[in-house]
Amino acid sequence: MAWHRPLFRPGWEHSAPPPADLTQVGESQLALALCHRDGRIRQEAVRQSVRYPGLLPLVVIRCADWVGPVREHARRLLCEALDVDSALDLTPLVLRIGRRDRGAFGVDALGQVLRQASHGQLAVLFADPDRIIRRFAYRLAVEGRLLRPAELARAAAGDPDTVVQDLCATAALTAPGDEDAFAGVLPALLSARNPRVRSAGVTALRRAGRSKQAESFLSDRSALVRACARYVVRQQGGDPVAWYRERCTAHNDLELPPGAVIGLAECGNRADAGLLQPLLAHPSAGVRERAVAGLRALDCADAEHLWPLLDDPAAGVVRETAAALLPSARELPADWLSERTSSERPRHVRVGAFRLLDAHGGIVALRAAVGLLEDPDVKLRTWAAQSVQRWHPSPDGRRGDAEVGELLDRSRHLFSDNVLRRRKWEAGVDS
């Protein structure tokens, strides 16, 4: 067996080589020996490290050593030395080493020890900022049933990691218990900020016999939650489409939730576009935004009704409007759009207008992009430069247009000489 690799020898091995007999060395020298390039020295160092508990982190690393005898001795020592307290301290290191080849042993050993830990001891890991550690701790807690369903629900609602959310929400809803325990789970899930957790709570309303409560989630801000709410409502004989239509009929209702507007488009038909179009003038920006998105989803985005919304004071409305108008960009008045790329206009208006001008193609797109190369906004300038660099004459464009040559000359700093000549040649413009 090869005991060492012909790698670069670190300087400390020259200046402070380990003594031949490691039985008499102190902790610091033994720590260096545990990191030595020679496997025989590492193996002997592992044997001697039992005298110094502070060297246990280095023993953890040697548990994934590439030399078999070193690895075996380190693993034996780790199993003998590991208890709940030391396992809690070593968890970050063990999980990190576990990502290496031959690193799974340490993770398995850690899990076996921490399965004996109490809820209070594992609580330190539940609050760790590293999501990998929290995932590991919650898996142990779920397997050992250390947390009550209500505690699992609160963990699902409060943890920012989606893996922990799914793990704890599923465990909370499938844990054996009486109806009172199950009912205690729902408030935490239904009030969670994360839509995946809320959707799990909404779906569980049916099992809890509280399907009627799902109606209040038909207008949730999340599409996933709305879909789950529609499923629960339908299962109890309700009609989500009728519910949405009733609310969208009240065009002047200042309390109309935006989720109800897009919800109608998600489960309605093209005839419902008639209910959404009046909402384009609703006082709430959220309702206007979702009305545009709804018309787009129903394939009823009429350019004549939508393009005035490019002047909307709400950035979300303009963003949705630009997305809805992209397929009909060539039908929009180019001069009107160009006016909206002026630096006096709000940034979101300039961005929306430029998206449509860029989609128009041809000289219209090139003219707009070159005009924005000196825009005060850095991102918009970058997008404009990228648009110029990928520009090519449209097949139906007029060849030999002198304006194209002038625009390309103004942006010559974006091209190499060879590429610039090629662009001009494609456009039929003399260099």
Short mmCIF file of C-alpha atoms in Angstrom, two decimals:
data_model
loop_
_atom_site.label_atom_id
_atom_site.label_comp_id
_atom_site.label_asym_id
_atom_site.label_seq_id
_atom_site.Cartn_x
_atom_site.Cartn_y
_atom_site.Cartn_z
CA MET A 1 0.00 0.00 0.00
CA ALA A 2 1.17 3.52 -0.78
CA TRP A 3 1.49 5.49 2.45
CA HIS A 4 2.24 8.92 1.04
CA ARG A 5 1.69 10.94 -2.08
CA PRO A 6 4.48 12.79 -3.93
CA LEU A 7 3.01 16.20 -3.18
CA PHE A 8 4.65 19.47 -2.27
CA ARG A 9 6.21 19.17 1.16
CA PRO A 10 5.12 22.03 3.48
CA GLY A 11 7.78 24.18 5.10
CA TRP A 12 6.96 23.15 8.66
CA GLU A 13 7.94 19.55 7.86
CA HIS A 14 11.46 20.84 7.13
CA SER A 15 11.72 23.20 10.09
CA ALA A 16 9.98 21.06 12.72
CA PRO A 17 9.89 17.41 11.64
CA PRO A 18 7.99 15.13 14.06
CA PRO A 19 10.12 13.02 16.40
CA ALA A 20 10.43 9.31 15.78
CA ASP A 21 8.63 8.52 19.04
CA LEU A 22 5.24 10.25 19.25
CA THR A 23 4.43 8.84 22.68
CA GLN A 24 6.27 11.67 24.43
CA VAL A 25 5.21 14.69 22.30
CA GLY A 26 2.79 17.37 23.37
CA GLU A 27 -0.57 18.32 21.91
CA SER A 28 0.73 20.89 19.42
CA GLN A 29 3.34 18.54 17.93
CA LEU A 30 0.79 15.76 17.78
CA ALA A 31 -1.58 18.06 15.90
CA LEU A 32 1.13 18.64 13.29
CA ALA A 33 1.75 14.90 13.07
CA LEU A 34 -1.96 14.34 12.37
CA CYS A 35 -1.52 16.56 9.31
CA HIS A 36 1.73 14.97 8.11
CA ARG A 37 2.00 13.81 4.51
CA ASP A 38 3.29 10.38 5.57
CA GLY A 39 0.44 7.99 6.34
CA ARG A 40 2.46 6.02 8.89
CA ILE A 41 3.05 9.16 10.93
CA ARG A 42 -0.61 10.10 10.72
CA GLN A 43 -1.61 6.60 11.83
CA GLU A 44 0.65 6.72 14.89
CA ALA A 45 -0.54 10.25 15.65
CA VAL A 46 -4.16 9.06 15.62
CA ARG A 47 -3.27 6.35 18.18
CA GLN A 48 -1.60 8.89 20.46
CA SER A 49 -4.30 11.58 20.11
CA VAL A 50 -6.50 9.71 22.59
CA ARG A 51 -4.52 11.56 25.27
CA TYR A 52 -5.74 14.96 24.08
CA PRO A 53 -9.54 15.48 23.64
CA GLY A 54 -8.80 18.80 21.95
CA LEU A 55 -7.47 16.92 18.92
CA LEU A 56 -10.81 15.28 18.21
CA PRO A 57 -11.59 17.68 15.30
CA LEU A 58 -8.43 16.50 13.55
CA VAL A 59 -9.43 12.90 14.21
CA VAL A 60 -12.72 13.66 12.45
CA ILE A 61 -10.78 14.79 9.39
CA ARG A 62 -8.63 11.64 9.50
CA CYS A 63 -11.86 9.55 9.43
CA ALA A 64 -11.98 10.40 5.71
CA ASP A 65 -8.25 9.83 5.18
CA TRP A 66 -7.23 8.23 1.89
CA VAL A 67 -5.01 5.71 3.71
CA GLY A 68 -7.09 2.79 4.98
CA PRO A 69 -5.28 2.05 8.29
CA VAL A 70 -5.31 5.75 9.23
CA ARG A 71 -9.00 5.92 8.46
CA GLU A 72 -9.83 2.79 10.47
CA HIS A 73 -7.95 3.90 13.58
CA ALA A 74 -9.50 7.38 13.41
CA ARG A 75 -13.01 5.96 13.09
CA ARG A 76 -12.50 3.62 16.03
CA LEU A 77 -11.25 6.49 18.16
CA LEU A 78 -14.11 8.75 17.11
CA CYS A 79 -16.74 6.17 18.08
CA GLU A 80 -15.10 5.76 21.49
CA ALA A 81 -14.72 9.49 22.19
CA LEU A 82 -17.98 10.85 20.79
CA ASP A 83 -20.76 11.74 23.21
CA VAL A 84 -23.73 14.09 22.89
CA ASP A 85 -21.88 17.21 24.04
CA SER A 86 -18.85 16.67 21.81
CA ALA A 87 -21.13 15.67 18.93
CA LEU A 88 -22.97 18.98 19.15
CA ASP A 89 -19.69 20.87 19.00
CA LEU A 90 -18.37 18.78 16.10
CA THR A 91 -21.54 18.77 13.99
CA PRO A 92 -20.46 21.56 11.57
CA LEU A 93 -17.10 19.91 10.92
CA VAL A 94 -18.50 16.37 10.60
CA LEU A 95 -21.15 17.48 8.09
CA ARG A 96 -18.58 19.37 6.05
CA ILE A 97 -16.21 16.38 5.99
CA GLY A 98 -19.22 14.23 5.10
CA ARG A 99 -19.27 15.83 1.65
CA ARG A 100 -15.89 14.26 0.86
CA ASP A 101 -15.23 10.79 -0.44
CA ARG A 102 -15.23 8.34 2.48
CA GLY A 103 -16.82 11.03 4.67
CA ALA A 104 -20.17 9.32 5.26
CA PHE A 105 -18.91 7.34 8.27
CA GLY A 106 -18.58 10.43 10.42
CA VAL A 107 -22.09 11.59 9.55
CA ASP A 108 -23.54 8.18 10.43
CA ALA A 109 -21.65 8.11 13.73
CA LEU A 110 -22.81 11.64 14.51
CA GLY A 111 -26.42 10.69 13.81
CA GLN A 112 -26.28 7.65 16.08
CA VAL A 113 -25.01 9.75 18.98
CA LEU A 114 -27.36 12.69 18.46
CA ARG A 115 -30.38 10.40 18.33
CA GLN A 116 -29.84 10.10 22.06
CA ALA A 117 -29.95 13.88 22.50
CA SER A 118 -32.89 15.62 24.09
CA HIS A 119 -35.01 18.29 22.46
CA GLY A 120 -33.22 20.96 24.46
CA GLN A 121 -29.82 19.78 23.31
CA LEU A 122 -30.84 19.69 19.63
CA ALA A 123 -32.35 23.17 19.92
CA VAL A 124 -28.86 24.62 19.47
CA LEU A 125 -28.68 23.02 16.02
CA PHE A 126 -32.22 24.13 15.11
CA ALA A 127 -31.09 27.75 15.44
CA ASP A 128 -27.81 27.34 13.58
CA PRO A 129 -27.38 29.78 10.66
CA ASP A 130 -26.10 26.94 8.43
CA ARG A 131 -29.08 25.36 6.68
CA ILE A 132 -27.22 22.06 6.22
CA ILE A 133 -26.94 21.73 10.00
CA ARG A 134 -30.62 22.63 10.51
CA ARG A 135 -31.69 20.06 7.92
CA PHE A 136 -29.64 17.38 9.66
CA ALA A 137 -31.01 18.29 13.10
CA TYR A 138 -34.64 18.38 12.00
CA ARG A 139 -34.31 15.02 10.25
CA LEU A 140 -33.07 13.53 13.51
CA ALA A 141 -35.90 15.19 15.42
CA VAL A 142 -38.51 13.88 12.98
CA GLU A 143 -37.09 10.36 13.04
CA GLY A 144 -36.95 10.37 16.84
CA ARG A 145 -40.32 12.13 17.22
CA LEU A 146 -38.71 14.67 19.51
CA LEU A 147 -41.00 17.51 18.39
CA ARG A 148 -44.75 17.77 18.79
CA PRO A 149 -46.80 18.42 15.63
CA ALA A 150 -47.40 22.04 16.65
CA GLU A 151 -43.66 22.58 17.14
CA LEU A 152 -42.95 21.08 13.72
CA ALA A 153 -45.54 23.40 12.19
CA ARG A 154 -43.94 26.43 13.80
CA ALA A 155 -40.54 25.29 12.53
CA ALA A 156 -41.94 24.92 9.01
CA ALA A 157 -43.44 28.39 9.19
CA GLY A 158 -40.36 30.07 10.62
CA ASP A 159 -37.41 28.46 8.88
CA PRO A 160 -36.23 30.15 5.66
CA ASP A 161 -34.96 26.90 4.08
CA THR A 162 -37.41 25.14 1.76
CA VAL A 163 -36.06 21.68 2.63
CA VAL A 164 -36.70 22.25 6.33
CA GLN A 165 -40.11 23.71 5.51
CA ASP A 166 -41.19 20.67 3.51
CA LEU A 167 -39.71 18.22 6.01
CA CYS A 168 -41.36 19.79 9.05
CA ALA A 169 -44.70 20.55 7.38
CA THR A 170 -45.03 16.99 6.12
CA ALA A 171 -44.05 15.57 9.51
CA ALA A 172 -46.51 17.85 11.30
CA LEU A 173 -49.39 16.79 9.07
CA THR A 174 -48.61 13.08 9.13
CA ALA A 175 -47.71 12.74 12.81
CA PRO A 176 -50.07 10.45 14.74
CA GLY A 177 -52.23 12.25 17.24
CA ASP A 178 -55.75 13.30 18.10
CA GLU A 179 -57.79 15.89 16.23
CA ASP A 180 -56.93 18.58 18.77
CA ALA A 181 -53.23 18.12 18.08
CA PHE A 182 -53.87 18.27 14.33
CA ALA A 183 -55.99 21.40 14.70
CA GLY A 184 -53.12 23.05 16.56
CA VAL A 185 -50.91 22.57 13.50
CA LEU A 186 -53.07 24.50 11.05
CA PRO A 187 -52.81 28.06 12.43
CA ALA A 188 -49.01 28.03 12.14
CA LEU A 189 -49.05 26.59 8.61
CA LEU A 190 -51.81 28.86 7.33
CA SER A 191 -50.08 31.99 8.65
CA ALA A 192 -46.65 31.12 7.22
CA ARG A 193 -45.00 33.60 4.87
CA ASN A 194 -43.70 30.86 2.60
CA PRO A 195 -46.32 29.75 0.03
CA ARG A 196 -45.21 26.10 0.11
CA VAL A 197 -46.01 25.90 3.82
CA ARG A 198 -49.30 27.77 3.43
CA SER A 199 -50.34 25.46 0.60
CA ALA A 200 -49.70 22.43 2.82
CA GLY A 201 -51.94 23.96 5.47
CA VAL A 202 -54.67 24.80 2.97
CA THR A 203 -54.70 21.25 1.59
CA ALA A 204 -54.92 19.90 5.17
CA LEU A 205 -58.10 21.90 5.80
CA ARG A 206 -60.07 19.20 4.03
CA ARG A 207 -58.76 16.48 6.36
CA ALA A 208 -59.57 18.69 9.34
CA GLY A 209 -63.16 19.11 8.15
CA ARG A 210 -62.70 22.86 7.68
CA SER A 211 -62.94 23.06 3.88
CA LYS A 212 -65.06 26.20 4.08
CA GLN A 213 -62.05 28.08 5.45
CA ALA A 214 -60.19 27.42 2.18
CA GLU A 215 -62.34 30.07 0.45
CA SER A 216 -60.36 32.82 2.16
CA PHE A 217 -57.22 31.52 0.40
CA LEU A 218 -58.71 31.65 -3.10
CA SER A 219 -57.31 35.16 -3.38
CA ASP A 220 -53.91 34.38 -1.84
CA ARG A 221 -50.90 36.17 -3.33
CA SER A 222 -49.35 32.79 -4.28
CA ALA A 223 -50.52 30.83 -7.33
CA LEU A 224 -49.67 27.57 -5.55
CA VAL A 225 -51.84 28.42 -2.54
CA ARG A 226 -54.71 29.54 -4.80
CA ALA A 227 -54.56 26.26 -6.71
CA CYS A 228 -54.68 24.23 -3.48
CA ALA A 229 -57.57 26.35 -2.21
CA ARG A 230 -59.53 25.74 -5.43
CA TYR A 231 -58.98 22.00 -5.05
CA VAL A 232 -60.30 21.99 -1.48
CA VAL A 233 -63.29 24.17 -2.38
CA ARG A 234 -64.21 21.93 -5.32
CA GLN A 235 -63.97 18.84 -3.13
CA GLN A 236 -66.64 20.23 -0.85
CA GLY A 237 -68.89 21.08 -3.82
CA GLY A 238 -68.00 24.76 -4.19
CA ASP A 239 -67.43 26.70 -7.42
CA PRO A 240 -64.22 28.77 -7.35
CA VAL A 241 -64.95 30.35 -10.74
CA ALA A 242 -68.27 31.75 -9.50
CA TRP A 243 -66.51 33.02 -6.37
CA TYR A 244 -63.91 34.88 -8.46
CA ARG A 245 -66.50 36.30 -10.86
CA GLU A 246 -68.58 37.66 -8.01
CA ARG A 247 -65.66 39.59 -6.61
CA CYS A 248 -64.33 40.87 -9.92
CA THR A 249 -67.76 42.23 -10.80
CA ALA A 250 -67.33 44.90 -8.12
CA HIS A 251 -65.01 47.08 -10.21
CA ASN A 252 -64.93 49.93 -7.69
CA ASP A 253 -64.29 47.79 -4.63
CA LEU A 254 -61.19 49.28 -3.02
CA GLU A 255 -60.76 46.09 -0.96
CA LEU A 256 -60.62 43.82 -4.00
CA PRO A 257 -57.60 41.54 -3.48
CA PRO A 258 -55.25 41.24 -6.48
CA GLY A 259 -55.18 37.46 -6.00
CA ALA A 260 -58.88 37.28 -6.86
CA VAL A 261 -58.21 39.01 -10.17
CA ILE A 262 -55.47 36.67 -11.38
CA GLY A 263 -57.34 33.73 -9.84
CA LEU A 264 -60.23 34.34 -12.24
CA ALA A 265 -57.84 34.14 -15.18
CA GLU A 266 -56.29 30.94 -13.83
CA CYS A 267 -59.54 28.99 -13.80
CA GLY A 268 -61.89 31.03 -16.00
CA ASN A 269 -62.24 31.33 -19.78
CA ARG A 270 -61.79 34.02 -22.43
CA ALA A 271 -65.27 35.35 -21.79
CA ASP A 272 -64.06 36.50 -18.37
CA ALA A 273 -61.81 39.05 -20.06
CA GLY A 274 -64.83 41.35 -19.99
CA LEU A 275 -64.64 41.39 -16.19
CA LEU A 276 -60.91 42.08 -16.17
CA GLN A 277 -60.75 44.97 -18.65
CA PRO A 278 -62.58 47.49 -16.40
CA LEU A 279 -60.08 46.63 -13.65
CA LEU A 280 -57.29 48.19 -15.73
CA ALA A 281 -58.45 51.52 -14.28
CA HIS A 282 -58.77 50.30 -10.68
CA PRO A 283 -57.26 52.60 -8.02
CA SER A 284 -55.10 49.77 -6.64
CA ALA A 285 -51.82 49.20 -8.51
CA GLY A 286 -51.87 45.53 -7.48
CA VAL A 287 -55.29 45.02 -9.04
CA ARG A 288 -54.23 46.76 -12.26
CA GLU A 289 -51.09 44.65 -12.45
CA ARG A 290 -52.94 41.37 -11.95
CA ALA A 291 -55.66 42.46 -14.42
CA VAL A 292 -53.00 42.89 -17.11
CA ALA A 293 -51.47 39.53 -16.18
CA GLY A 294 -54.92 37.94 -16.29
CA LEU A 295 -55.68 39.26 -19.76
CA ARG A 296 -52.34 37.98 -20.91
CA ALA A 297 -53.05 34.53 -19.41
CA LEU A 298 -56.41 34.42 -21.19
CA ASP A 299 -54.73 35.45 -24.47
CA CYS A 300 -56.89 38.57 -24.55
CA ALA A 301 -54.16 41.19 -24.23
CA ASP A 302 -55.50 43.81 -26.66
CA ALA A 303 -52.78 46.33 -27.51
CA GLU A 304 -55.31 49.15 -27.96
CA HIS A 305 -56.46 48.82 -24.34
CA LEU A 306 -53.09 48.07 -22.78
CA TRP A 307 -50.44 50.34 -24.29
CA PRO A 308 -51.61 53.50 -22.40
CA LEU A 309 -50.69 51.63 -19.20
CA LEU A 310 -47.02 52.01 -20.12
CA ASP A 311 -47.32 55.43 -18.45
CA ASP A 312 -48.65 53.91 -15.22
CA PRO A 313 -46.94 55.23 -12.07
CA ALA A 314 -46.57 51.66 -10.71
CA ALA A 315 -43.52 49.76 -11.94
CA GLY A 316 -45.28 46.40 -11.63
CA VAL A 317 -48.10 47.50 -13.92
CA VAL A 318 -45.66 48.72 -16.57
CA ARG A 319 -43.62 45.53 -16.32
CA GLU A 320 -46.70 43.33 -16.84
CA THR A 321 -47.95 45.58 -19.63
CA ALA A 322 -44.66 45.41 -21.51
CA ALA A 323 -44.64 41.61 -21.20
CA ALA A 324 -48.21 41.41 -22.48
CA LEU A 325 -47.47 43.69 -25.46
CA LEU A 326 -44.25 41.99 -26.61
CA PRO A 327 -46.02 39.78 -29.21
CA SER A 328 -47.59 42.88 -30.78
CA ALA A 329 -44.58 45.19 -30.43
CA ARG A 330 -44.50 45.97 -34.17
CA GLU A 331 -48.09 47.27 -34.04
CA LEU A 332 -47.31 49.92 -31.43
CA PRO A 333 -46.44 53.51 -32.42
CA ALA A 334 -42.63 53.62 -32.43
CA ASP A 335 -42.45 57.40 -32.02
CA TRP A 336 -44.71 57.28 -28.98
CA LEU A 337 -42.54 54.58 -27.42
CA SER A 338 -39.36 56.48 -28.24
CA GLU A 339 -40.65 59.51 -26.35
CA ARG A 340 -40.89 57.29 -23.26
CA THR A 341 -37.18 56.47 -23.34
CA SER A 342 -36.33 60.08 -22.56
CA SER A 343 -34.32 60.62 -19.39
CA GLU A 344 -37.15 62.76 -17.99
CA ARG A 345 -39.38 59.71 -17.77
CA PRO A 346 -39.37 57.38 -14.73
CA ARG A 347 -36.94 54.50 -14.99
CA HIS A 348 -39.62 51.79 -15.14
CA VAL A 349 -41.31 53.59 -18.02
CA ARG A 350 -38.00 53.81 -19.93
CA VAL A 351 -37.34 50.11 -19.35
CA GLY A 352 -40.81 49.08 -20.52
CA ALA A 353 -40.67 51.24 -23.63
CA PHE A 354 -37.18 49.99 -24.51
CA ARG A 355 -38.24 46.33 -24.16
CA LEU A 356 -40.93 46.92 -26.77
CA LEU A 357 -38.70 48.95 -29.08
CA ASP A 358 -36.05 46.24 -28.89
CA ALA A 359 -38.67 43.61 -29.75
CA HIS A 360 -39.74 45.74 -32.72
CA GLY A 361 -36.36 45.05 -34.37
CA GLY A 362 -34.82 46.78 -37.36
CA ILE A 363 -33.73 50.38 -37.31
CA VAL A 364 -36.33 51.17 -34.63
CA ALA A 365 -34.54 48.91 -32.16
CA LEU A 366 -31.10 50.19 -33.13
CA ARG A 367 -32.17 53.82 -32.85
CA ALA A 368 -33.63 53.25 -29.37
CA ALA A 369 -30.61 51.30 -28.12
CA VAL A 370 -28.06 53.85 -29.35
CA GLY A 371 -30.12 56.62 -27.79
CA LEU A 372 -29.91 54.92 -24.39
CA LEU A 373 -26.15 54.38 -24.43
CA GLU A 374 -25.78 57.52 -22.31
CA ASP A 375 -28.81 56.91 -20.07
CA PRO A 376 -28.23 57.86 -16.41
CA ASP A 377 -29.16 54.34 -15.28
CA VAL A 378 -26.26 51.88 -15.42
CA LYS A 379 -28.36 48.77 -16.02
CA LEU A 380 -30.34 50.39 -18.80
CA ARG A 381 -27.12 51.52 -20.47
CA THR A 382 -25.80 47.96 -20.24
CA TRP A 383 -28.98 46.49 -21.77
CA ALA A 384 -28.84 49.05 -24.54
CA ALA A 385 -25.20 48.20 -25.31
CA GLN A 386 -26.04 44.50 -25.42
CA SER A 387 -28.93 45.24 -27.78
CA VAL A 388 -26.63 47.14 -30.14
CA GLN A 389 -24.06 44.33 -30.11
CA ARG A 390 -26.59 41.65 -31.07
CA TRP A 391 -28.40 43.83 -33.62
CA HIS A 392 -28.72 42.63 -37.21
CA PRO A 393 -30.72 44.19 -40.05
CA SER A 394 -34.22 42.78 -40.36
CA PRO A 395 -34.95 40.90 -43.62
CA ASP A 396 -37.69 43.36 -44.58
CA GLY A 397 -35.61 46.45 -43.75
CA ARG A 398 -34.39 48.94 -46.32
CA ARG A 399 -30.79 48.31 -47.34
CA GLY A 400 -28.35 51.16 -47.64
CA ASP A 401 -30.06 53.35 -45.03
CA ALA A 402 -27.60 56.12 -44.15
CA GLU A 403 -29.09 56.42 -40.62
CA VAL A 404 -28.04 52.84 -39.88
CA GLY A 405 -24.46 53.68 -40.77
CA GLU A 406 -24.56 56.77 -38.58
CA LEU A 407 -25.98 54.82 -35.62
CA LEU A 408 -23.38 52.08 -35.98
CA ASP A 409 -20.62 54.70 -36.11
CA ARG A 410 -21.92 56.25 -32.87
CA SER A 411 -21.64 52.86 -31.20
CA ARG A 412 -18.35 51.77 -32.80
CA HIS A 413 -16.76 51.46 -29.34
CA LEU A 414 -18.91 48.36 -28.81
CA PHE A 415 -17.48 46.49 -31.80
CA SER A 416 -14.17 45.40 -33.16
CA ASP A 417 -13.32 46.89 -36.55
CA ASN A 418 -14.01 43.59 -38.27
CA VAL A 419 -17.46 43.14 -36.66
CA LEU A 420 -18.41 46.75 -37.38
CA ARG A 421 -17.54 46.34 -41.08
CA ARG A 422 -19.59 43.15 -41.20
CA ARG A 423 -22.63 44.83 -39.64
CA LYS A 424 -22.42 47.66 -42.16
CA TRP A 425 -22.02 45.19 -45.00
CA GLU A 426 -25.15 43.32 -43.83
CA ALA A 427 -27.08 46.59 -43.79
CA GLY A 428 -25.76 47.61 -47.23
CA VAL A 429 -23.95 50.61 -45.81
CA ASP A 430 -20.52 51.58 -47.13
CA SER A 431 -17.75 51.63 -44.51
#
